[in-house]
PDB file of C-alpha atoms in Angstrom:
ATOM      1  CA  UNK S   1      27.285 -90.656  69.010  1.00 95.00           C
ATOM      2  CA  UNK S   2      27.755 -93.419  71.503  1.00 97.00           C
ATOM      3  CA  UNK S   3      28.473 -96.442  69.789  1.00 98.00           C
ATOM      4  CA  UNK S   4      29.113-100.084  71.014  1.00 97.00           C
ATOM      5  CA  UNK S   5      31.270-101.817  68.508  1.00 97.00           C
ATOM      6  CA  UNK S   6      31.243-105.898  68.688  1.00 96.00           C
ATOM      7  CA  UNK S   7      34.504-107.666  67.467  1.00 94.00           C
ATOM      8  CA  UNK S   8      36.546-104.509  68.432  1.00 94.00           C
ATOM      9  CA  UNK S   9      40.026-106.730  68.521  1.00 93.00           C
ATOM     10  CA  UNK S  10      39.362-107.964  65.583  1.00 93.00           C
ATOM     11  CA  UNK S  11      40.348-107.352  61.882  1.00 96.00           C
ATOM     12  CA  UNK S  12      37.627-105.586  60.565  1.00 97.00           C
ATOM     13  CA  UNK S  13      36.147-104.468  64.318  1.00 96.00           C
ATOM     14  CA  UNK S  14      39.292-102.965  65.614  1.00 95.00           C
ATOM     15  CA  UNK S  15      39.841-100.650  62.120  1.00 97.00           C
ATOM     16  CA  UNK S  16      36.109 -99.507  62.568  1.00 97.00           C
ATOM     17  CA  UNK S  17      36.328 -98.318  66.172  1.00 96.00           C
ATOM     18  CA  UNK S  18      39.882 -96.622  65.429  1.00 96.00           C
ATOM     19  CA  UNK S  19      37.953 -94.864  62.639  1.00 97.00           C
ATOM     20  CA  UNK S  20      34.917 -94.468  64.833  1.00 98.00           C
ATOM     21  CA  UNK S  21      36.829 -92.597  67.416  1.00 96.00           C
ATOM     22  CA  UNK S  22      38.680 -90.537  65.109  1.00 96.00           C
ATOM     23  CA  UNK S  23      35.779 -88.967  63.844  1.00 97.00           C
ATOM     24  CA  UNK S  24      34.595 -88.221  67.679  1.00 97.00           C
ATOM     25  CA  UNK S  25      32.066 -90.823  68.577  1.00 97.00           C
ATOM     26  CA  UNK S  26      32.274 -92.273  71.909  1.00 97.00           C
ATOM     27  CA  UNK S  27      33.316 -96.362  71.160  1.00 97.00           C
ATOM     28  CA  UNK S  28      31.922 -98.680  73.784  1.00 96.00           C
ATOM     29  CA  UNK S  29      33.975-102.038  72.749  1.00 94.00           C
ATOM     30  CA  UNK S  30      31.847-104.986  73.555  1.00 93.00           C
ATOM     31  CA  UNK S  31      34.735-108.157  73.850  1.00 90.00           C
ATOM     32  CA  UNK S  32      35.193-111.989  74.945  1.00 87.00           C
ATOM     33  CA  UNK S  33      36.562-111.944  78.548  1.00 79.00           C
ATOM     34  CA  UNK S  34      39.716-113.575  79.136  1.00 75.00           C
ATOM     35  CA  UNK S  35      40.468-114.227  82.848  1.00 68.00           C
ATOM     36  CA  UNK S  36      42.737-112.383  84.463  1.00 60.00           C
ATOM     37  CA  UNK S  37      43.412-110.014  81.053  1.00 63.00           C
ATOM     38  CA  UNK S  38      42.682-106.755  80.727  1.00 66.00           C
ATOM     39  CA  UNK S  39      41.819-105.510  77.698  1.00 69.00           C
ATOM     40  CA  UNK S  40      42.655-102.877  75.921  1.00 76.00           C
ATOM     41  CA  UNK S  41      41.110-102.100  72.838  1.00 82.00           C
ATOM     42  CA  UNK S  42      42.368 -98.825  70.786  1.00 85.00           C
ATOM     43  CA  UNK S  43      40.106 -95.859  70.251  1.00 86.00           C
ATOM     44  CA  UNK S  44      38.013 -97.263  72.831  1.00 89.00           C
ATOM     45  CA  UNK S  45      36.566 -95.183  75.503  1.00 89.00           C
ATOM     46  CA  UNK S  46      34.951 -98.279  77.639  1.00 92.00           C
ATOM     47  CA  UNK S  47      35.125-101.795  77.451  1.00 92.00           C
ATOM     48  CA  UNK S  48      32.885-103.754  78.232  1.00 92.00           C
ATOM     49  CA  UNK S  49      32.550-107.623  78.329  1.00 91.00           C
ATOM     50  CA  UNK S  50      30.532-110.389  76.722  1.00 92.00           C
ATOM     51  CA  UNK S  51      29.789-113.292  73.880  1.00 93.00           C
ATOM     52  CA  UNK S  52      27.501-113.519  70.832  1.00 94.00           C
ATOM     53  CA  UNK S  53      26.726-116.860  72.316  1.00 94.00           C
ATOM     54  CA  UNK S  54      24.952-115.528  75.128  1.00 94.00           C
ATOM     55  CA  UNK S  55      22.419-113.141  74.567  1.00 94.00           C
ATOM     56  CA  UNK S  56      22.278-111.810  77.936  1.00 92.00           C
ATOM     57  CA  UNK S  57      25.717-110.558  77.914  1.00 93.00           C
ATOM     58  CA  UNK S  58      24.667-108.098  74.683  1.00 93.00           C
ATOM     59  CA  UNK S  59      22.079-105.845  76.226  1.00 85.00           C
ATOM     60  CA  UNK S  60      23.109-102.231  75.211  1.00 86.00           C
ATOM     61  CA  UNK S  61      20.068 -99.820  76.378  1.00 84.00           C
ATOM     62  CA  UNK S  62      22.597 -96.838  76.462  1.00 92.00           C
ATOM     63  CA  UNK S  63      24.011 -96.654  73.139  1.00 96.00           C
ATOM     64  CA  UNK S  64      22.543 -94.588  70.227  1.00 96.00           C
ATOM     65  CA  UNK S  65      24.317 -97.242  67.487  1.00 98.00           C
ATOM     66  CA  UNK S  66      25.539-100.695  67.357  1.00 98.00           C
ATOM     67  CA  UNK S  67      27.985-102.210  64.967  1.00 98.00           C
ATOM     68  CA  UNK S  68      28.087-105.910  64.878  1.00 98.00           C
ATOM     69  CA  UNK S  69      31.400-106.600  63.577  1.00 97.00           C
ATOM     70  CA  UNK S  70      32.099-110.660  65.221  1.00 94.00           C
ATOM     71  CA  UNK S  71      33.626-113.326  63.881  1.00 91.00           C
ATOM     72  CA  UNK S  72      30.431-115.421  63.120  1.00 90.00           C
ATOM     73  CA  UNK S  73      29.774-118.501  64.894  1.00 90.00           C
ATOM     74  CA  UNK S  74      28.054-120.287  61.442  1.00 90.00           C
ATOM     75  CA  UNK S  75      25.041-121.074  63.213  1.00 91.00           C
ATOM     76  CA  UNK S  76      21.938-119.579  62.784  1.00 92.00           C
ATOM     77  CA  UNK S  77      19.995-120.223  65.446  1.00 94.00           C
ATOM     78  CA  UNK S  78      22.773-118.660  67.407  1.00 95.00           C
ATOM     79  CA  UNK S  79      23.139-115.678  65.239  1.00 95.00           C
ATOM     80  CA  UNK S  80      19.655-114.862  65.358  1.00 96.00           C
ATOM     81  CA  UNK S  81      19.060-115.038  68.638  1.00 96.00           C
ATOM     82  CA  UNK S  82      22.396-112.551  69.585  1.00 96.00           C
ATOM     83  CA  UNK S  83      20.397-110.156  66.919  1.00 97.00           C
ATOM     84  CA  UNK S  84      17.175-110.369  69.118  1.00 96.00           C
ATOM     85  CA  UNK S  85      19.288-109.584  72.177  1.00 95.00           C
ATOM     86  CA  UNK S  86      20.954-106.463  70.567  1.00 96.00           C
ATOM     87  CA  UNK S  87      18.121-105.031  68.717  1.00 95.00           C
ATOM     88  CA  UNK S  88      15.905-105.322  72.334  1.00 94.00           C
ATOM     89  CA  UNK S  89      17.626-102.220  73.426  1.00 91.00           C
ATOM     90  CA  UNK S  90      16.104 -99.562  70.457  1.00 93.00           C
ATOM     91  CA  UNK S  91      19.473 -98.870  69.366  1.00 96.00           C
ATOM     92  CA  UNK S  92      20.208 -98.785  65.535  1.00 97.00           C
ATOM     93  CA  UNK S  93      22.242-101.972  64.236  1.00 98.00           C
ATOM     94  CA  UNK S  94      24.649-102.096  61.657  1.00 98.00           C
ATOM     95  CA  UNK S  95      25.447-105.674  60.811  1.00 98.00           C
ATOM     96  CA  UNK S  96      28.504-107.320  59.353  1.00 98.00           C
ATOM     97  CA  UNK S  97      27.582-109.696  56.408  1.00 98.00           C
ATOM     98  CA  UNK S  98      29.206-110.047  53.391  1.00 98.00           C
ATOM     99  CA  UNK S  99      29.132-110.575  49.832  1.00 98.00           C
ATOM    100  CA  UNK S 100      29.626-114.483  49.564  1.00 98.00           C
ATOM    101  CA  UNK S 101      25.994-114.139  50.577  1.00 98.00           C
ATOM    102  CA  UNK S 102      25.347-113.226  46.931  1.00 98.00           C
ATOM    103  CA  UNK S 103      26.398-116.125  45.295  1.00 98.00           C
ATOM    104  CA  UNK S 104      28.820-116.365  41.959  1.00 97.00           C
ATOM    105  CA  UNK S 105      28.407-113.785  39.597  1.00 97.00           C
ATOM    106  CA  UNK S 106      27.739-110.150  39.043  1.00 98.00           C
ATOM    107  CA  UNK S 107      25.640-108.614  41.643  1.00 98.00           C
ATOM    108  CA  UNK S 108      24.838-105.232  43.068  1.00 98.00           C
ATOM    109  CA  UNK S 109      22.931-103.594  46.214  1.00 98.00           C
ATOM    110  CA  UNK S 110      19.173-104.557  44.932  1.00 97.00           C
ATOM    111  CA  UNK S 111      20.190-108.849  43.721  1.00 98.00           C
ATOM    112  CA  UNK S 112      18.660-111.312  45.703  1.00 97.00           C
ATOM    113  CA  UNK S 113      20.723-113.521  47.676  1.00 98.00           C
ATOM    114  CA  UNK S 114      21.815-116.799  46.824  1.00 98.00           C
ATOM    115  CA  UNK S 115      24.415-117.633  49.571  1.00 97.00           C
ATOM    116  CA  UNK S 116      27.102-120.329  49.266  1.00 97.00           C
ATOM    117  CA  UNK S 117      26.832-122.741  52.092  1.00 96.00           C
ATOM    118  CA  UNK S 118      29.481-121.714  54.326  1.00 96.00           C
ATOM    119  CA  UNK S 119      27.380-118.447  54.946  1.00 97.00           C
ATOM    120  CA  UNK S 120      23.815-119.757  54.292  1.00 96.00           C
ATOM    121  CA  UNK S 121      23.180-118.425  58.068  1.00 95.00           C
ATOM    122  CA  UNK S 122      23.448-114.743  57.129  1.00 96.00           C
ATOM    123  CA  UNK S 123      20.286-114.908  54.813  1.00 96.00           C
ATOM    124  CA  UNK S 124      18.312-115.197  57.826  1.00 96.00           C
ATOM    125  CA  UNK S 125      20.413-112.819  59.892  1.00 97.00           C
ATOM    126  CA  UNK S 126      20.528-110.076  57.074  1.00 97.00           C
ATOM    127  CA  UNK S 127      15.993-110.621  57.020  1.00 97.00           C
ATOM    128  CA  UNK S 128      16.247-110.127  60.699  1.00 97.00           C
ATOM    129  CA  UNK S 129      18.239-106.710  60.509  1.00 98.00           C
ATOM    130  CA  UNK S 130      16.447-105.059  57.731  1.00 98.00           C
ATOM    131  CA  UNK S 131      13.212-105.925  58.792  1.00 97.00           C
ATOM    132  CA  UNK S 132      13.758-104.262  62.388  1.00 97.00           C
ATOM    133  CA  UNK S 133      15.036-101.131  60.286  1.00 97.00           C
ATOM    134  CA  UNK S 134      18.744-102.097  60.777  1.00 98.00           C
ATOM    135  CA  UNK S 135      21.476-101.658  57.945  1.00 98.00           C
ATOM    136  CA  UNK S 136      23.449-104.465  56.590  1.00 98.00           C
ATOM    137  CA  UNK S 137      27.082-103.555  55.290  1.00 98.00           C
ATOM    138  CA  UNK S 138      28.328-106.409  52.558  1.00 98.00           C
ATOM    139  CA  UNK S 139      32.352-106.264  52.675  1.00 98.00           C
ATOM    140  CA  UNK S 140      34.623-107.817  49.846  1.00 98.00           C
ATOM    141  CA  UNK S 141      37.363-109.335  50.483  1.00 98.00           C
ATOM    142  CA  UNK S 142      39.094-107.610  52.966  1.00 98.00           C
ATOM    143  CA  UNK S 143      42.872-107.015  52.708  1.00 97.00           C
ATOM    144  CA  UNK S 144      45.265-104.440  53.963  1.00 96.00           C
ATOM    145  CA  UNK S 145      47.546-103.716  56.836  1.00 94.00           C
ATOM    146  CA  UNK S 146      49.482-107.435  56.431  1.00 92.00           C
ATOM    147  CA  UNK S 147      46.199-109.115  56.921  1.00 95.00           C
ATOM    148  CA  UNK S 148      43.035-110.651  55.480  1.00 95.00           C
ATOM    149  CA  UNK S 149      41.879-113.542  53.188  1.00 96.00           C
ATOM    150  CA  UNK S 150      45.101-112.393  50.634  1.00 94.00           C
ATOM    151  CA  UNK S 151      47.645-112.880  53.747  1.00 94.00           C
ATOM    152  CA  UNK S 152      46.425-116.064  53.785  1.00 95.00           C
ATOM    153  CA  UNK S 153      47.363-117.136  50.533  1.00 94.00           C
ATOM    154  CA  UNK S 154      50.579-115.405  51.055  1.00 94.00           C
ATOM    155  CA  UNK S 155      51.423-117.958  53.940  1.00 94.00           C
ATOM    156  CA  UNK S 156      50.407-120.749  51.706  1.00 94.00           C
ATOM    157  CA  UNK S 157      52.602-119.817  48.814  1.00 93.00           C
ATOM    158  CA  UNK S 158      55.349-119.530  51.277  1.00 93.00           C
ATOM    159  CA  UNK S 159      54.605-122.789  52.599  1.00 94.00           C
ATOM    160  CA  UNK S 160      54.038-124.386  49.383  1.00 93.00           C
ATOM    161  CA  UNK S 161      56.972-122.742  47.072  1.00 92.00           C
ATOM    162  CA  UNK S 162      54.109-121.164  44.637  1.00 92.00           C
ATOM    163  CA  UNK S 163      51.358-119.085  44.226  1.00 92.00           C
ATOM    164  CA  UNK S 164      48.398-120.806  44.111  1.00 94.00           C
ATOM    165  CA  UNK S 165      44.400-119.776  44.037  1.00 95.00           C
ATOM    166  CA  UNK S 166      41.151-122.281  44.204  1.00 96.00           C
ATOM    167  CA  UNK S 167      39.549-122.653  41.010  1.00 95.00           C
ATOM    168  CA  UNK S 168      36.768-125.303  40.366  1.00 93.00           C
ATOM    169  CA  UNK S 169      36.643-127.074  36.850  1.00 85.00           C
ATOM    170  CA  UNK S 170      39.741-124.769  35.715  1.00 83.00           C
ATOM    171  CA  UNK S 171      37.917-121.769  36.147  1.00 85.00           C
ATOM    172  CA  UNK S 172      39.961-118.224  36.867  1.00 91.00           C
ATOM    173  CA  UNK S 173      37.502-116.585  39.191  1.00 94.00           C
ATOM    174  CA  UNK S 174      37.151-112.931  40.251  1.00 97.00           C
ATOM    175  CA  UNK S 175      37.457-111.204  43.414  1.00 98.00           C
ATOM    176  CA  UNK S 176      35.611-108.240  44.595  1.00 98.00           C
ATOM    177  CA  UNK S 177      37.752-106.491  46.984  1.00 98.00           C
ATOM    178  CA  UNK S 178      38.182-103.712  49.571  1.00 98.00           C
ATOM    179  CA  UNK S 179      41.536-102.231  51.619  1.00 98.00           C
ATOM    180  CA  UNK S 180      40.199-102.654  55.488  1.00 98.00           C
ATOM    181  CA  UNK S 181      41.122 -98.372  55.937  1.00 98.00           C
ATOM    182  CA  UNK S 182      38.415 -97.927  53.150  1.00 98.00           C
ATOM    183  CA  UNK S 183      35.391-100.385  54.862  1.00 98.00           C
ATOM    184  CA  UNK S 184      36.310 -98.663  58.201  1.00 98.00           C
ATOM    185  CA  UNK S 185      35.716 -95.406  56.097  1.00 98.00           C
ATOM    186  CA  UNK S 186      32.271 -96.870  54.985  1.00 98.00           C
ATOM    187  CA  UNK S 187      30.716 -97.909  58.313  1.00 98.00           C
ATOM    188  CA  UNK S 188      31.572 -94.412  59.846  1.00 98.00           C
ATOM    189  CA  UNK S 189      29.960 -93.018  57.100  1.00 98.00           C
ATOM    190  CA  UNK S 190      26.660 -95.670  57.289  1.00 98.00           C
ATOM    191  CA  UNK S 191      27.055 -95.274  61.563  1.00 98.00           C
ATOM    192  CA  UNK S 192      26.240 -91.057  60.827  1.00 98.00           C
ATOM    193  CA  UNK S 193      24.549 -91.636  57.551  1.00 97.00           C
ATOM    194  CA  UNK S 194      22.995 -94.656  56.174  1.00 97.00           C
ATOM    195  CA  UNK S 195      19.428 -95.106  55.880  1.00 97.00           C
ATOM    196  CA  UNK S 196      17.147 -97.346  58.100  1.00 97.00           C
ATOM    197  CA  UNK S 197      16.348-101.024  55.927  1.00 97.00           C
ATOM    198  CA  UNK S 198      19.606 -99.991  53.315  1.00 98.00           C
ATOM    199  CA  UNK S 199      22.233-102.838  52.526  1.00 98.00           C
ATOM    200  CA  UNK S 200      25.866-101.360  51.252  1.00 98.00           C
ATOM    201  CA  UNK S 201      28.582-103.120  49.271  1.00 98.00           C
ATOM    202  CA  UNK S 202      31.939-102.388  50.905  1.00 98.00           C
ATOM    203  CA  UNK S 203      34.050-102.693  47.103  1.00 98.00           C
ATOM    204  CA  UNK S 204      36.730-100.904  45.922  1.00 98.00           C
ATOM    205  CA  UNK S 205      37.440-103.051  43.124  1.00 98.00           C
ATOM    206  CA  UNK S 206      34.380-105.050  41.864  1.00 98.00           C
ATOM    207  CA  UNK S 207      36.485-108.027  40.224  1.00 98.00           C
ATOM    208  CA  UNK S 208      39.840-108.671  40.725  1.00 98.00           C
ATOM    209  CA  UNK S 209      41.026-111.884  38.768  1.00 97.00           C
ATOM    210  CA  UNK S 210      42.169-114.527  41.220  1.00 96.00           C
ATOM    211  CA  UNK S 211      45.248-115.434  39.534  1.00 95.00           C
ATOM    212  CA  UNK S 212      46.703-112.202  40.107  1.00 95.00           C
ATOM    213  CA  UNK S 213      46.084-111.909  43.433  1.00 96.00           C
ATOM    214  CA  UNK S 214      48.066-115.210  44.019  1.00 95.00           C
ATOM    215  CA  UNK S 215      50.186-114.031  41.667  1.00 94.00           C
ATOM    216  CA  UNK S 216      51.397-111.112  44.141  1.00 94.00           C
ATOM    217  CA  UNK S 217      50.846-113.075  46.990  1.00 94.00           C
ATOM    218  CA  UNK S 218      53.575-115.421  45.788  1.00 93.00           C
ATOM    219  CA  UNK S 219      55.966-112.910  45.209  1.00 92.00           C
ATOM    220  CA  UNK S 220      55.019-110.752  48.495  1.00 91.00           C
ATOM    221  CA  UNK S 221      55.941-114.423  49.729  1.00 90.00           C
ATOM    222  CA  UNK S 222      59.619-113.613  48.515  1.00 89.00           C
ATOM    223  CA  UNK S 223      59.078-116.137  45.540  1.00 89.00           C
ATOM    224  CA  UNK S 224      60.181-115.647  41.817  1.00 78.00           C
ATOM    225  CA  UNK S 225      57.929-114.078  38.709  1.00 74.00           C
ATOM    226  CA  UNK S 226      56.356-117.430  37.724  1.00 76.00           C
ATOM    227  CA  UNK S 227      52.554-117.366  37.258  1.00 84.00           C
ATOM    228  CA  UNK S 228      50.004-118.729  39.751  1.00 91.00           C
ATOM    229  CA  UNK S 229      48.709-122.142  39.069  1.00 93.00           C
ATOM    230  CA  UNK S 230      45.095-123.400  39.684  1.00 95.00           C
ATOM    231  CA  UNK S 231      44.234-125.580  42.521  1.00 95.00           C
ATOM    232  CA  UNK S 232      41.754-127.565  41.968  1.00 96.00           C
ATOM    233  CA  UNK S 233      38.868-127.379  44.897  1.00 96.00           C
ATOM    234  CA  UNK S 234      38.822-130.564  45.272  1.00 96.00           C
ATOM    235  CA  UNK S 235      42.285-130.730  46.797  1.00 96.00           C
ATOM    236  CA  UNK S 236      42.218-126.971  48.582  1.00 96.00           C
ATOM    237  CA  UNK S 237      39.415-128.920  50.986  1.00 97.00           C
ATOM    238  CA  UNK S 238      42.194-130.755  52.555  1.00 96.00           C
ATOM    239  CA  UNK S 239      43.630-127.810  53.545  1.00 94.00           C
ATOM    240  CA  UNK S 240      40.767-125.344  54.064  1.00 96.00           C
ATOM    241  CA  UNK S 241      37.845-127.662  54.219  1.00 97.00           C
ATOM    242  CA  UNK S 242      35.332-128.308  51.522  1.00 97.00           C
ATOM    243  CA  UNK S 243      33.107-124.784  52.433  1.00 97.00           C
ATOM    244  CA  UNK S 244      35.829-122.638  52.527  1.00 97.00           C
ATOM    245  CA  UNK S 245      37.505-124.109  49.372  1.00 97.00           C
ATOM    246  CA  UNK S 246      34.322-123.452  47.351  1.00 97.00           C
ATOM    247  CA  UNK S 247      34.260-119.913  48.849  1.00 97.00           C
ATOM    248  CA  UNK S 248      37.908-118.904  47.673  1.00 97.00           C
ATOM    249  CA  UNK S 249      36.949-120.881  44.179  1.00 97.00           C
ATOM    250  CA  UNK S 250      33.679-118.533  44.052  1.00 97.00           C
ATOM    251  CA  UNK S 251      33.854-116.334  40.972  1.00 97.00           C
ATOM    252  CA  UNK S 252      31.962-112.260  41.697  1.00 98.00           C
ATOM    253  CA  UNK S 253      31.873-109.409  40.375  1.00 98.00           C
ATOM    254  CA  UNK S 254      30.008-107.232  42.880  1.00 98.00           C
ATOM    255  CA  UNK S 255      29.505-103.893  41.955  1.00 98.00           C
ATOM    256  CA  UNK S 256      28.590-100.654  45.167  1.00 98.00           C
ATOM    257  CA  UNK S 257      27.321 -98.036  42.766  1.00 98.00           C
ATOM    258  CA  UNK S 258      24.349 -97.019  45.069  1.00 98.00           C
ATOM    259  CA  UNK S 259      26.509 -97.064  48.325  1.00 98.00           C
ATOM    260  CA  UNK S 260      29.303 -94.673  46.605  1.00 98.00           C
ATOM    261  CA  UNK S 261      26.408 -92.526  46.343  1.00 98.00           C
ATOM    262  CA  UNK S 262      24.043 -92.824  48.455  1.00 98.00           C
ATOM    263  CA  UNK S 263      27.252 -91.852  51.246  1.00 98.00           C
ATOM    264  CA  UNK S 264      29.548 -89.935  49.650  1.00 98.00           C
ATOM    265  CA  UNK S 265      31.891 -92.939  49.623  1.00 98.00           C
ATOM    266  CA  UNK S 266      35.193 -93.196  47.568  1.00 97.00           C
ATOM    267  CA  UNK S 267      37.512 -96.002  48.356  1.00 98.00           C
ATOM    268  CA  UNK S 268      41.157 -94.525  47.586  1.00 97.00           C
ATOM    269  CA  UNK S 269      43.312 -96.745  49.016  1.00 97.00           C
ATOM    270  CA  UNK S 270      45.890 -98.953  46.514  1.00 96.00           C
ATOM    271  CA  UNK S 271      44.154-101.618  44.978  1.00 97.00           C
ATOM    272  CA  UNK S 272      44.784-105.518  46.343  1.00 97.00           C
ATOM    273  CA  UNK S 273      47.522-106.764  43.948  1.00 96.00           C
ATOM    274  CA  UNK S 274      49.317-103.466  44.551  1.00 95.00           C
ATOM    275  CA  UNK S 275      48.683-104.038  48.068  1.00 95.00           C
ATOM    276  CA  UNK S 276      50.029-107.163  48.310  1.00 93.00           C
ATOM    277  CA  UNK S 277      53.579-105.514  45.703  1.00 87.00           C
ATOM    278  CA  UNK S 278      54.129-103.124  49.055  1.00 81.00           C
ATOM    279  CA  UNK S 279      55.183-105.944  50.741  1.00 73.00           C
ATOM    280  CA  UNK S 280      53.501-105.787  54.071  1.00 71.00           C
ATOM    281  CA  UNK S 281      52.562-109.424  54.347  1.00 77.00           C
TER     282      UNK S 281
END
C-alpha cells in the first residue's frame, strides 16, 4: 500500500515508516520544510513537504492510507481542522492519540474518555476520526531506543543526583507502557488490518509502578541503588509546567486485550525498567 506517514522524523513517526517499509509498503513522508535542508527521512520512498497548521499543505488524494503520527499542536481548533484536510482525500486515517485521554485508572478499548487537560483536544479529534470511519491507535508511554518520556527522567536524575517520579498527595502511580519497536509493530499491523471506527491500545505492560521506573532511570543515569523519592506535583510544575506535571503524576492501568486480538499483536520486546537496566539512555 501507499502510505503517507505524518511526523516521519519523529520518535514514534520515524519507527512506523521504518517498519512500514520493511514490510513493503510504499512510505510517502509528509515533513516541516526547513530552508535550504534536504530531508531525508529513512524507509521513505518520497518526501514530501508541509505543516499540520496549514491544511492546504496536507491534501493526499494519491495515497491508499494515512498515518497521523505529529507532534500535536494542543489546540483543537487546529487539530481538527488538519483532520478535515486529510480525511478530504478518501484515504483511510490512522490517528495518533494516546492513553492520557483516558483519564486515571484502569481502562480498556470500550471506557469512555475522560482526558486530563493537557490532552483535552484529542476527545474531539479522536470523535472526528471514528466518525469518518478512521482508526485511532492509543500508545502508552513510549520508551525504547535511548528515548521517550523515561529518557526524560533519566536526564533529570542526572541533573538532579536522584531518581525522582511525580506523585500527587504521596501517591505511587502506575504506568502503562510500550517499547517504540512494538507500537511500530502495531500500526503496520492496524495500516493492513484494523477495522474501520476501531480504537487500539498500544500496551505492553498495562501498569508499571512509577517508582521503579525512576528507580532505573536513576541508575541508567550512572547513580547508586538508592530508591526513587516522590516529587510532589506541585513542585515538578516548575520544571515541566503544571499540565505536564499532572500527566507524569497520572496513575493507569490500561489494559489492550481486544487489540492483541483483534490483530494478532504480541508486544515482545523487554519490558521498560529492563529497558532502561540496558543502559541505552
Amino acid at each position: 500500500m501507499r502510505v503517507l506517514v505524518l511526523g516521519a522524523t519523529g520518535y514514534i513517526g520515524s519507527a512506523v515508516a521504518e517498519r512500514l517499509a520493511e514490510r513493503g509498503h510504499r512510505v510517502v513522508a509528509l515533513v516541516r520544510p526547513k530552508p535550504g535542508e534536504a530531508r531525508v527521512v529513512p524507509g521513505a520512498a518520497e518526501v514530501r513537504h508541509g505543516d499540520v497548521t496549514d491544511p492546504a499543505s496536507l491534501a493526499a488524494g494519491d495515497v491508499d492510507v494515512i498515518v497521523h503520527a505529529s507532534a500535536p499542536t494542543g489546540d483543537e481548533a487546529v487539530e481538527l481542522a488538519a483532520l478535515d484536510a486529510l480525511l478530504a482525500g478518501g484515504a483511510r486515517l490512522v490517528y495518533t492519540s494516546g492513553i492520557w485521554v483516558l483519564g486515571a485508572g484502569a481502562a480498556d478499548e470500550e471506557s469512555p474518555v475522560n482526558p486530563i487537560p493537557l490532552v483535552r483536544f484529542r476527545a474531539g479529534a479522536e470523535r472526528r476520526v471514528l466518525g469518518a470511519g478512521g482508526v485511532v491507535v492509543r500508545p502508552g508511554i513510549v520508551y525504547g531506543e535511548g528515548g521517550g518520556i523515561p529518557a526524560l527522567l533519566a536526564a533529570k536524575a542526572a541533573e538532579q543526583g536522584r531518581g525522582r517520579y511525580v506523585s500527587a498527595d504521596g501517591r505511587e502511580p502506575t504506568w502503562p507502557t510500550v517499547h517504540v519497536g512494538d507500537l511500530a509493530d502495531l500500526f503496520a499491523a492496524v495500516v493492513e488490518r484494523g477495522e474501520p471506527g476501531a480504537i487500539y491500545h498500544g500496551v505492553g505492560e498495562e501498569a508499571v509502578p512509577l517508582p521503579a521506573i525512576a528507580k532505573a532511570a536513576a541508575e541508567a543515569a550512572g547513580l547508586g541503588g538508592a530508591e526513587a523519592e516522590a516529587w510532589p506535583v506541585e513542585e515538578a510544575a516548575g520544571d515541566f509546567g503544571p499540565a505536564f506535571a499532572e500527566a507524569l503524576a497520572l496513575g493507569q492501568s490500561v489494559s489492550a486485550a481486544r487489540t492483541r486480538k483483534a490483530l494478532d499483536w504480541t508486544p515482545s520486546r523487554p519490558g521498560l525498567v529492563a529497558d532502561l537496566a540496558g543502559g541505552s539512555y
